[in-house]
Coordinates of C-alpha atoms and ligand atoms in Angstrom, one line a residue:
M17 CA 53.5 -25.6 130.6
A18 CA 56.8 -25.8 132.5
E19 CA 59.5 -23.6 131.0
P20 CA 62.6 -25.5 130.0
P21 CA 65.7 -25.1 132.2
F22 CA 67.8 -22.1 131.1
P23 CA 71.3 -23.0 132.2
D24 CA 72.8 -19.7 130.9
A25 CA 71.7 -16.1 131.3
H26 CA 72.9 -15.2 127.7
P27 CA 72.7 -17.0 124.5
D28 CA 76.0 -18.7 123.4
V29 CA 76.3 -17.6 119.8
R30 CA 79.8 -16.9 118.6
A31 CA 82.3 -17.1 115.8
A32 CA 85.6 -19.1 115.6
R33 CA 84.5 -22.2 117.6
R34 CA 87.1 -24.2 115.8
S35 CA 90.8 -23.9 114.9
A36 CA 91.8 -23.2 111.2
D37 CA 92.9 -26.8 110.9
E38 CA 89.6 -28.1 112.2
Y39 CA 87.7 -25.9 109.7
A40 CA 89.9 -27.2 106.9
R41 CA 89.1 -30.8 107.8
A42 CA 85.5 -30.2 108.5
F43 CA 84.8 -28.5 105.2
A44 CA 86.9 -30.8 103.0
D45 CA 85.3 -32.9 100.3
A46 CA 82.9 -35.4 101.9
A47 CA 83.4 -38.1 99.3
P48 CA 86.8 -37.6 97.7
R49 CA 87.3 -38.7 94.1
L50 CA 88.2 -42.3 93.5
T51 CA 91.7 -43.0 92.3
R52 CA 92.2 -44.3 88.7
A53 CA 92.8 -47.8 90.1
Q54 CA 89.8 -47.7 92.5
S55 CA 87.6 -46.5 89.6
V56 CA 88.6 -49.4 87.3
T57 CA 88.0 -52.0 90.1
E58 CA 84.6 -50.4 90.8
A59 CA 83.7 -50.2 87.1
E60 CA 84.5 -53.9 86.7
R61 CA 81.7 -54.7 89.1
C62 CA 79.2 -53.5 86.5
L63 CA 77.3 -56.3 84.6
Y64 CA 76.5 -53.9 81.7
C65 CA 72.9 -54.9 81.9
Y66 CA 70.7 -54.9 78.8
D67 CA 67.9 -52.3 79.2
A68 CA 69.8 -51.2 82.3
P69 CA 67.5 -50.2 85.2
C70 CA 70.1 -47.7 86.4
A71 CA 69.8 -45.7 83.2
R72 CA 66.0 -45.8 83.3
A73 CA 66.1 -44.5 86.9
C74 CA 68.2 -41.5 85.9
P75 CA 65.9 -38.5 85.2
T76 CA 68.4 -37.3 82.5
G77 CA 68.7 -40.9 81.0
I78 CA 72.5 -41.2 81.3
D79 CA 73.6 -44.4 79.6
V80 CA 75.2 -45.7 82.7
P81 CA 76.6 -49.1 81.5
S82 CA 78.1 -47.3 78.5
F83 CA 80.0 -44.8 80.5
I84 CA 81.1 -47.3 83.1
R85 CA 82.4 -49.6 80.3
R86 CA 84.6 -46.8 79.1
I87 CA 86.0 -46.2 82.6
A88 CA 86.9 -49.9 82.8
E89 CA 88.7 -49.5 79.5
G90 CA 90.6 -46.4 80.8
N91 CA 88.7 -44.1 78.4
L92 CA 87.7 -41.3 80.8
R93 CA 87.1 -38.7 78.1
G94 CA 84.7 -41.1 76.3
A95 CA 83.0 -41.8 79.6
A96 CA 82.6 -38.1 80.2
R97 CA 81.2 -37.5 76.7
V98 CA 78.4 -40.1 77.3
I99 CA 77.5 -38.5 80.7
L100 CA 77.6 -34.8 79.6
E101 CA 75.8 -35.5 76.3
A102 CA 72.8 -36.6 78.4
N103 CA 73.4 -34.2 81.4
P104 CA 75.8 -31.3 80.9
L105 CA 75.7 -30.7 84.7
G106 CA 76.8 -34.3 85.3
G107 CA 79.6 -33.1 87.5
T108 CA 77.3 -31.5 90.0
C109 CA 74.9 -34.4 89.8
A110 CA 77.7 -36.8 90.5
R111 CA 78.3 -34.9 93.8
A112 CA 74.7 -34.0 94.8
C113 CA 72.3 -36.6 93.5
P114 CA 70.7 -38.8 96.1
T115 CA 71.9 -41.8 94.0
E116 CA 70.7 -44.2 96.7
V117 CA 67.1 -43.5 95.7
L118 CA 67.8 -43.1 91.9
C119 CA 70.2 -45.2 89.8
E120 CA 72.0 -47.0 92.7
E121 CA 68.7 -48.1 94.3
V122 CA 67.9 -50.2 91.3
C123 CA 71.4 -51.5 90.5
V124 CA 71.2 -55.3 90.1
R125 CA 74.4 -55.7 92.2
N126 CA 72.3 -54.9 95.3
V127 CA 70.8 -58.3 95.0
G128 CA 74.0 -60.4 94.5
E129 CA 76.5 -58.4 96.5
G130 CA 74.4 -56.3 98.8
R131 CA 75.8 -53.1 97.5
P132 CA 75.3 -51.3 94.2
V133 CA 78.0 -50.2 91.7
A134 CA 79.1 -46.7 93.0
I135 CA 77.6 -45.0 89.9
G136 CA 77.7 -41.5 91.3
R137 CA 81.4 -41.7 92.3
L138 CA 82.3 -43.2 88.9
Q139 CA 80.4 -40.4 87.2
R140 CA 82.5 -37.9 89.2
V141 CA 85.8 -39.5 88.1
A142 CA 84.8 -39.2 84.5
T143 CA 83.4 -35.7 84.6
D144 CA 86.3 -34.3 86.7
A145 CA 88.7 -35.6 84.1
V146 CA 87.4 -33.2 81.4
M147 CA 86.4 -30.1 83.4
D148 CA 89.8 -28.5 83.0
R149 CA 89.6 -28.9 79.2
P150 CA 87.5 -26.6 76.9
V151 CA 84.0 -27.7 76.3
G152 CA 84.8 -27.5 72.5
A153 CA 87.0 -30.6 72.9
L154 CA 83.8 -32.6 73.5
F155 CA 80.9 -30.6 71.9
N156 CA 80.5 -28.3 69.0
R157 CA 78.0 -25.4 68.6
A158 CA 75.8 -25.4 65.5
A159 CA 75.9 -22.4 63.2
P160 CA 74.2 -19.3 64.6
S161 CA 70.4 -19.5 64.1
G162 CA 69.8 -15.7 64.5
R163 CA 67.2 -16.5 67.2
R164 CA 67.6 -15.1 70.7
I165 CA 66.2 -16.5 73.9
A166 CA 66.0 -14.9 77.4
I167 CA 66.4 -17.2 80.4
V168 CA 65.6 -15.9 83.8
G169 CA 67.4 -17.9 86.5
A170 CA 70.9 -19.3 86.2
G171 CA 70.4 -22.4 88.4
P172 CA 70.6 -25.9 87.0
A173 CA 67.4 -25.6 85.0
G174 CA 68.4 -22.3 83.4
L175 CA 72.0 -23.4 82.8
A176 CA 71.0 -26.7 81.2
C177 CA 68.5 -24.9 79.0
A178 CA 71.1 -22.3 78.0
F179 CA 73.7 -24.9 77.2
A180 CA 71.3 -27.0 75.1
L181 CA 70.0 -23.9 73.2
A182 CA 73.5 -22.6 72.6
R183 CA 74.6 -26.0 71.2
R184 CA 71.7 -25.7 68.7
G185 CA 73.1 -22.3 67.5
H186 CA 70.6 -20.0 69.3
G187 CA 71.8 -16.9 71.2
V188 CA 70.9 -16.8 74.9
V189 CA 70.9 -14.1 77.5
L190 CA 71.0 -15.8 80.9
H191 CA 69.7 -13.4 83.6
D192 CA 70.1 -13.8 87.4
A193 CA 69.4 -11.6 90.3
R194 CA 72.4 -13.0 92.3
P195 CA 76.0 -11.8 91.8
A196 CA 77.1 -15.3 90.7
A197 CA 75.5 -17.9 88.4
G198 CA 74.7 -21.5 89.5
G199 CA 71.5 -21.0 91.6
L200 CA 71.4 -23.5 94.5
N201 CA 74.5 -25.2 93.1
E202 CA 76.4 -22.1 94.2
Y203 CA 74.3 -21.0 97.1
G204 CA 72.4 -24.0 98.4
L205 CA 74.0 -27.4 98.1
A206 CA 76.1 -28.4 101.1
S207 CA 79.7 -27.1 101.0
Y208 CA 81.1 -30.6 101.6
K209 CA 79.4 -31.8 98.4
M210 CA 80.6 -29.0 96.3
A211 CA 84.1 -28.4 97.7
G212 CA 86.8 -26.6 95.8
G213 CA 84.6 -24.1 94.0
F214 CA 83.2 -26.8 91.7
A215 CA 79.9 -24.9 91.0
R216 CA 81.8 -21.9 89.4
A217 CA 84.2 -24.1 87.5
E218 CA 81.2 -26.0 86.0
V219 CA 79.5 -22.7 85.0
D220 CA 82.7 -21.5 83.3
W221 CA 83.0 -24.8 81.5
L222 CA 79.3 -24.7 80.3
L223 CA 79.6 -21.1 79.1
G224 CA 82.6 -22.1 77.1
I225 CA 80.2 -23.4 74.5
G226 CA 79.7 -19.8 73.4
G227 CA 76.6 -17.8 72.4
V228 CA 75.5 -17.3 76.1
E229 CA 75.6 -13.8 77.6
L230 CA 75.4 -13.8 81.3
K231 CA 73.6 -10.9 82.9
L232 CA 74.1 -11.0 86.7
G233 CA 72.5 -8.8 89.4
W234 CA 69.5 -8.4 87.0
K235 CA 66.1 -9.1 88.7
L236 CA 62.8 -9.7 86.9
E237 CA 60.6 -7.5 89.1
N238 CA 57.1 -7.4 87.6
A239 CA 54.8 -8.4 84.8
A240 CA 55.8 -5.4 82.8
G241 CA 59.5 -6.6 82.9
L242 CA 58.3 -10.0 81.7
E243 CA 56.4 -8.4 78.8
A244 CA 59.5 -6.4 77.8
L245 CA 61.5 -9.6 77.7
R246 CA 58.8 -11.3 75.6
R247 CA 58.9 -8.3 73.1
E248 CA 62.7 -8.3 72.9
F249 CA 63.3 -12.0 72.6
D250 CA 62.0 -14.9 70.4
A251 CA 61.2 -16.9 73.5
V252 CA 61.5 -16.6 77.3
Y253 CA 62.3 -19.4 79.8
L254 CA 61.6 -18.9 83.5
A255 CA 63.8 -21.0 85.8
L256 CA 63.3 -19.0 89.0
G257 CA 63.6 -21.8 91.5
L258 CA 61.8 -21.3 94.9
G259 CA 63.2 -18.1 96.3
S260 CA 61.1 -17.7 99.4
T261 CA 60.5 -19.9 102.4
H262 CA 57.5 -21.0 104.4
R263 CA 56.9 -19.5 107.8
L264 CA 56.2 -21.6 110.9
G265 CA 53.4 -19.3 111.9
I266 CA 54.1 -19.7 115.6
P267 CA 54.9 -17.2 118.4
G268 CA 58.5 -16.0 118.6
E269 CA 59.3 -16.7 114.9
D270 CA 61.0 -13.4 114.4
L271 CA 63.1 -13.4 117.6
P272 CA 66.9 -12.8 117.2
G273 CA 68.6 -16.1 116.9
V274 CA 65.9 -17.6 114.7
R275 CA 67.0 -17.9 111.1
D276 CA 65.9 -19.3 107.8
A277 CA 68.1 -22.4 107.0
V278 CA 68.3 -21.6 103.3
D279 CA 69.7 -18.1 104.1
F280 CA 72.1 -19.6 106.6
I281 CA 73.4 -22.1 104.1
A282 CA 73.7 -19.4 101.4
E283 CA 75.9 -17.3 103.8
L284 CA 77.9 -20.4 104.6
R285 CA 78.4 -21.2 100.9
R286 CA 79.5 -17.7 100.2
A287 CA 82.2 -18.2 102.9
S288 CA 83.3 -21.6 101.9
N289 CA 83.4 -20.7 98.1
A290 CA 86.1 -18.1 98.8
A291 CA 89.6 -19.1 97.9
A292 CA 91.3 -21.6 100.3
L293 CA 92.8 -19.4 103.1
A294 CA 90.1 -16.7 102.8
A295 CA 87.5 -19.4 103.0
L296 CA 88.9 -20.6 106.4
E297 CA 88.9 -17.0 107.7
T298 CA 85.3 -16.3 106.5
L299 CA 84.1 -19.6 107.9
A300 CA 85.7 -18.8 111.2
A301 CA 83.9 -15.5 111.2
L302 CA 80.4 -17.1 111.0
A303 CA 78.6 -17.0 114.3
I304 CA 77.1 -20.2 115.4
G305 CA 75.1 -21.2 118.4
R306 CA 76.4 -23.8 120.9
R307 CA 73.0 -25.5 121.0
V308 CA 71.1 -25.4 117.7
V309 CA 67.6 -26.7 116.9
V310 CA 66.8 -27.3 113.2
I311 CA 63.1 -27.6 112.4
G312 CA 62.3 -29.6 109.3
G313 CA 62.8 -33.0 107.7
G314 CA 64.2 -32.5 104.2
M315 CA 67.6 -32.2 102.6
T316 CA 67.9 -28.6 103.6
A317 CA 67.3 -29.5 107.3
I318 CA 69.9 -32.2 107.1
D319 CA 72.5 -30.0 105.4
A320 CA 71.9 -27.1 107.8
A321 CA 72.2 -29.4 110.8
V322 CA 75.4 -31.1 109.6
Q323 CA 77.0 -27.8 108.7
C324 CA 76.2 -26.4 112.2
R325 CA 78.1 -29.3 113.6
L326 CA 81.0 -28.6 111.2
L327 CA 81.1 -25.0 112.3
G328 CA 81.5 -26.2 115.9
A329 CA 78.0 -26.3 117.4
E330 CA 78.1 -28.7 120.3
D331 CA 74.5 -29.9 120.4
V332 CA 72.4 -30.0 117.2
H333 CA 68.9 -31.4 117.3
L334 CA 67.0 -31.9 114.1
V335 CA 63.3 -32.1 114.9
Y336 CA 60.7 -33.4 112.5
R337 CA 57.0 -33.4 113.1
R338 CA 56.2 -36.8 111.5
G339 CA 57.9 -40.2 111.6
P340 CA 61.1 -41.4 109.9
Q341 CA 59.0 -43.1 107.1
Q342 CA 57.5 -39.8 106.1
M343 CA 60.7 -37.9 106.3
P344 CA 61.7 -36.4 102.9
A345 CA 65.4 -36.9 103.7
T346 CA 66.6 -40.3 102.6
P347 CA 67.9 -43.0 105.1
A348 CA 71.4 -42.4 103.8
E349 CA 71.1 -38.7 104.5
R350 CA 69.8 -39.4 108.0
E351 CA 72.6 -41.8 108.7
W352 CA 75.1 -39.2 107.5
A353 CA 73.7 -36.6 109.8
Q354 CA 73.8 -38.9 112.8
K355 CA 77.4 -39.8 112.0
Q356 CA 78.2 -36.1 112.1
G357 CA 76.7 -35.9 115.6
V358 CA 73.2 -34.6 114.8
T359 CA 70.5 -36.0 117.1
L360 CA 67.2 -36.7 115.2
H361 CA 63.8 -36.4 116.8
F362 CA 60.5 -37.4 115.3
G363 CA 56.8 -36.8 116.0
L364 CA 57.3 -33.3 117.4
A365 CA 55.4 -30.3 116.0
P366 CA 56.7 -26.8 116.9
Q367 CA 54.4 -24.7 119.1
A368 CA 56.4 -21.6 120.2
L369 CA 59.9 -20.1 120.3
V370 CA 60.6 -19.0 123.8
A371 CA 62.6 -15.8 124.5
R372 CA 65.0 -14.9 127.2
N373 CA 66.6 -11.5 127.4
G374 CA 65.2 -10.7 124.0
H375 CA 66.8 -13.6 122.2
V376 CA 65.6 -17.1 121.4
A377 CA 66.4 -19.5 124.2
A378 CA 64.2 -22.5 123.7
V379 CA 61.7 -24.2 121.3
R380 CA 58.5 -25.8 122.6
F381 CA 57.1 -28.8 120.7
A382 CA 53.9 -30.8 121.0
R383 CA 54.1 -34.5 120.7
S384 CA 52.2 -35.7 117.6
D385 CA 50.9 -38.7 119.6
G386 CA 49.2 -36.3 122.0
A387 CA 51.5 -37.3 124.9
G388 CA 52.3 -33.8 126.0
E389 CA 55.1 -31.4 125.1
H390 CA 58.8 -31.3 124.9
S391 CA 61.2 -28.4 124.9
F392 CA 64.8 -27.9 123.7
V393 CA 67.1 -25.2 125.0
A394 CA 68.5 -23.4 121.9
D395 CA 71.0 -20.6 121.3
M396 CA 70.0 -20.7 117.6
V397 CA 67.1 -22.1 115.7
L398 CA 67.0 -22.8 112.0
K399 CA 63.8 -23.1 110.1
A400 CA 63.8 -25.6 107.2
I401 CA 60.2 -26.3 106.4
G402 CA 60.3 -25.8 102.7
Q403 CA 60.6 -23.2 100.0
K404 CA 58.0 -21.5 97.8
L405 CA 58.0 -19.4 94.7
D406 CA 58.4 -15.7 95.2
S407 CA 55.3 -15.0 93.2
G408 CA 54.0 -11.6 94.1
W409 CA 55.4 -10.0 90.9
L410 CA 53.7 -12.5 88.7
E411 CA 50.3 -10.8 89.2
G412 CA 49.0 -9.5 85.9
S413 CA 51.4 -11.6 83.9
G414 CA 48.8 -14.0 82.6
L415 CA 50.6 -17.0 84.1
T416 CA 48.7 -19.5 86.2
L417 CA 49.9 -20.8 89.6
E418 CA 48.9 -24.1 91.1
G419 CA 50.2 -25.2 94.5
G420 CA 52.3 -22.1 94.4
R421 CA 54.2 -23.0 91.3
I422 CA 53.8 -22.0 87.6
V423 CA 51.6 -24.2 85.5
A424 CA 53.5 -25.5 82.4
D425 CA 53.5 -28.9 80.7
D426 CA 56.4 -31.3 80.9
E427 CA 58.2 -29.5 78.0
G428 CA 57.9 -26.3 79.9
R429 CA 55.2 -24.7 77.7
T430 CA 52.9 -22.3 79.7
A431 CA 49.6 -21.1 78.3
L432 CA 51.2 -18.0 76.9
P433 CA 53.0 -18.3 73.5
R434 CA 56.8 -18.5 73.5
L435 CA 56.8 -18.4 77.3
Y436 CA 58.2 -21.4 79.1
A437 CA 58.9 -22.4 82.7
G438 CA 60.9 -25.2 84.4
G439 CA 62.9 -26.5 87.3
D440 CA 61.6 -26.1 90.9
C441 CA 59.3 -23.2 89.9
R442 CA 57.2 -25.3 87.6
R443 CA 54.2 -27.3 89.0
G444 CA 55.5 -30.8 89.1
G445 CA 59.0 -29.6 89.8
R446 CA 60.6 -32.3 92.0
D447 CA 63.1 -30.3 93.9
L448 CA 66.2 -32.2 92.8
T449 CA 69.2 -30.8 90.9
V450 CA 69.0 -33.6 88.3
E451 CA 65.2 -33.1 87.8
A452 CA 65.9 -29.3 87.2
V453 CA 68.5 -30.2 84.6
A454 CA 66.1 -32.6 82.8
D455 CA 63.4 -29.9 82.8
G456 CA 65.8 -27.4 81.3
Q457 CA 66.8 -29.7 78.6
R458 CA 63.3 -30.7 77.7
A459 CA 62.3 -27.0 77.5
A460 CA 65.3 -26.3 75.2
A461 CA 64.1 -29.0 72.8
A462 CA 60.6 -27.6 72.9
I463 CA 61.8 -24.0 72.3
D464 CA 63.9 -25.1 69.4
A465 CA 61.0 -27.1 67.9
D466 CA 58.6 -24.2 68.4
L467 CA 60.9 -21.6 66.8
K468 CA 61.2 -23.7 63.7
H469 CA 57.4 -23.5 63.1
Ligands
LIG9 C1 69.7 -26.1 101.0 C2 69.3 -27.0 99.8 C3 70.1 -28.1 99.6 C4 69.8 -28.9 98.5 N1 70.6 -30.0 98.3 C5 70.3 -30.8 97.2 C6 71.1 -32.0 97.0 O1 72.0 -32.3 97.7 N2 70.8 -32.7 95.9 C7 69.8 -32.4 95.0 O2 69.6 -33.1 94.0 N3 69.0 -31.3 95.2 C8 69.3 -30.5 96.3 N4 68.5 -29.4 96.5 C9 67.5 -29.1 95.5 C10 68.1 -28.4 94.3 O3 69.1 -27.5 94.7 C11 67.0 -27.7 93.5 O4 66.1 -28.6 93.1 C12 67.6 -27.1 92.2 O5 68.6 -26.2 92.5 C13 66.5 -26.4 91.4 O6 67.1 -25.8 90.3 P1 66.4 -24.5 89.6 O7 67.3 -24.1 88.5 O8 65.0 -24.8 89.3 O9 66.4 -23.3 90.7 P2 67.5 -22.6 91.6 O10 68.7 -23.5 91.7 O11 66.9 -22.2 92.8 O12 67.9 -21.4 90.7 C14 67.0 -20.3 90.5 C15 67.8 -19.1 90.1 O13 66.8 -18.1 89.7 C16 67.2 -16.8 90.2 N5 66.0 -16.0 90.3 C17 64.9 -16.2 91.0 N6 64.0 -15.2 90.8 C18 64.6 -14.3 90.0 C19 64.1 -13.1 89.4 N7 62.9 -12.6 89.7 N8 65.0 -12.4 88.6 C20 66.2 -12.9 88.3 N9 66.7 -14.1 88.8 C21 65.9 -14.8 89.6 C22 67.8 -17.1 91.6 O14 68.7 -16.1 92.0 C23 68.6 -18.5 91.3 O15 69.9 -18.3 90.9 C24 68.7 -28.6 97.6 C25 68.0 -27.4 97.9 C26 68.3 -26.6 98.9 C27 67.4 -25.4 99.2
LIG10 S1 72.2 -51.9 87.1 FE1 74.2 -51.9 88.1 S2 75.3 -53.6 87.1 FE2 73.5 -53.2 85.8 S3 74.3 -51.7 84.3 FE3 73.5 -50.5 86.0 S4 75.3 -50.1 87.3 FE4 75.9 -51.8 85.9

């Protein structure tokens, strides 16, 4: 195989590729909140359909026409109540849900007017309007039940479960290995979707319900630790997410300059979550390659590629082994990436990462149609080929894994009494924030019902 041309002797990976102003613009909110007037105009496009398809398409069953009607009437607080009653993380979902393949895909306005009602953006207007008020202004907590539940994992599934249990009067201890709660809301979703520290503000708002103790920097390490939790608490809910990532299994994978996209995004989010000026400084301190290759075809690959561009990478190639039809990222996400200057390539399977002077310098791909090979020069390579459950510690716990995830029913019940699992770590988990929230809520209802027996 002919080696790709190496125009430079040294990899071009460096910090501060942009000016402070450019960072501020690049990492601003990608879809700023609609104004009051815009939201009323948009809400008035809704036909308030009977048996609304948009509500049926929402995994948390938000009564979409009902909240939109309230926005049209100028009742934002009432609209927020409808949303948050069904989905307490409705603020994050308004920002992160791929609405184009959920509620907005089935909106009847697509037929008559060629574009759906902007349900996600309307949801954001409503939820933002109440986030600076105490949760008690909308929801009450039932009298204490005397029951205590341990939740491991403070991502969307764990948070939704904790909130729903706390509302029912149960005491919850919410554990997480990370120094901040929020799971991928805090460490994974793209910074331009969660601008302004929204993930933390939402966690604070949720915890305002009372009855939830947050234990951060606490890791469940082994089956004995799980047993101890089961002895101490009336029930245990595992909402661990998928903490580890798949390997490419090709030569050169561990070369300097080759990174896991999820780790890269977590580092970026830690920087962009810092307060305004500090965030700009920490973003500027992140080293980024001039030419970046991202391997993968899902949301993580898209987010990593776009954020590389925002950090100042000049050439960003996103390379997927199959065709656009099989790509897990939606057409809207692909279009967004292209608008940000990412070049998409299909039908190329990675074969090897090529080194020069001990650092990655290129990636070699085989064409899926058998028509030879193609190489890209790269100063940095990001792997985004999917996450998996960090499951080594589960050995001896009595839990069953299938397809690398914990076997539990739709309500989260595992085969072991009073032990539940949900969100991405559960078999059947669908790797979307809104699905994790729905899982957490279903598990809370099951735990509550089981504790009453
Ligand atoms: C980069 C990226 C971008 C994404 N973008 C989107 C998007 O735009 N829209 C969308 O809908 N979905 C998106 N997703 C998917 C979405 O983030 C997940 O489906 C969702 O966060 C799953 O929620 P969860 O609560 O199951 O797990 P997580 O959010 O992963 O939370 C799990 C938590 O458990 C903790 N934990 C794990 N193991 C232990 C342990 N042993 N002890 C203690 N704590 C532990 C972790 O620290 C973590 O905080 C994205 C995913 C990634 C990776
Ligand atoms: S489908 Fe569209 S028009 Fe009908 S209720 Fe839902 S948002 Fe309104």
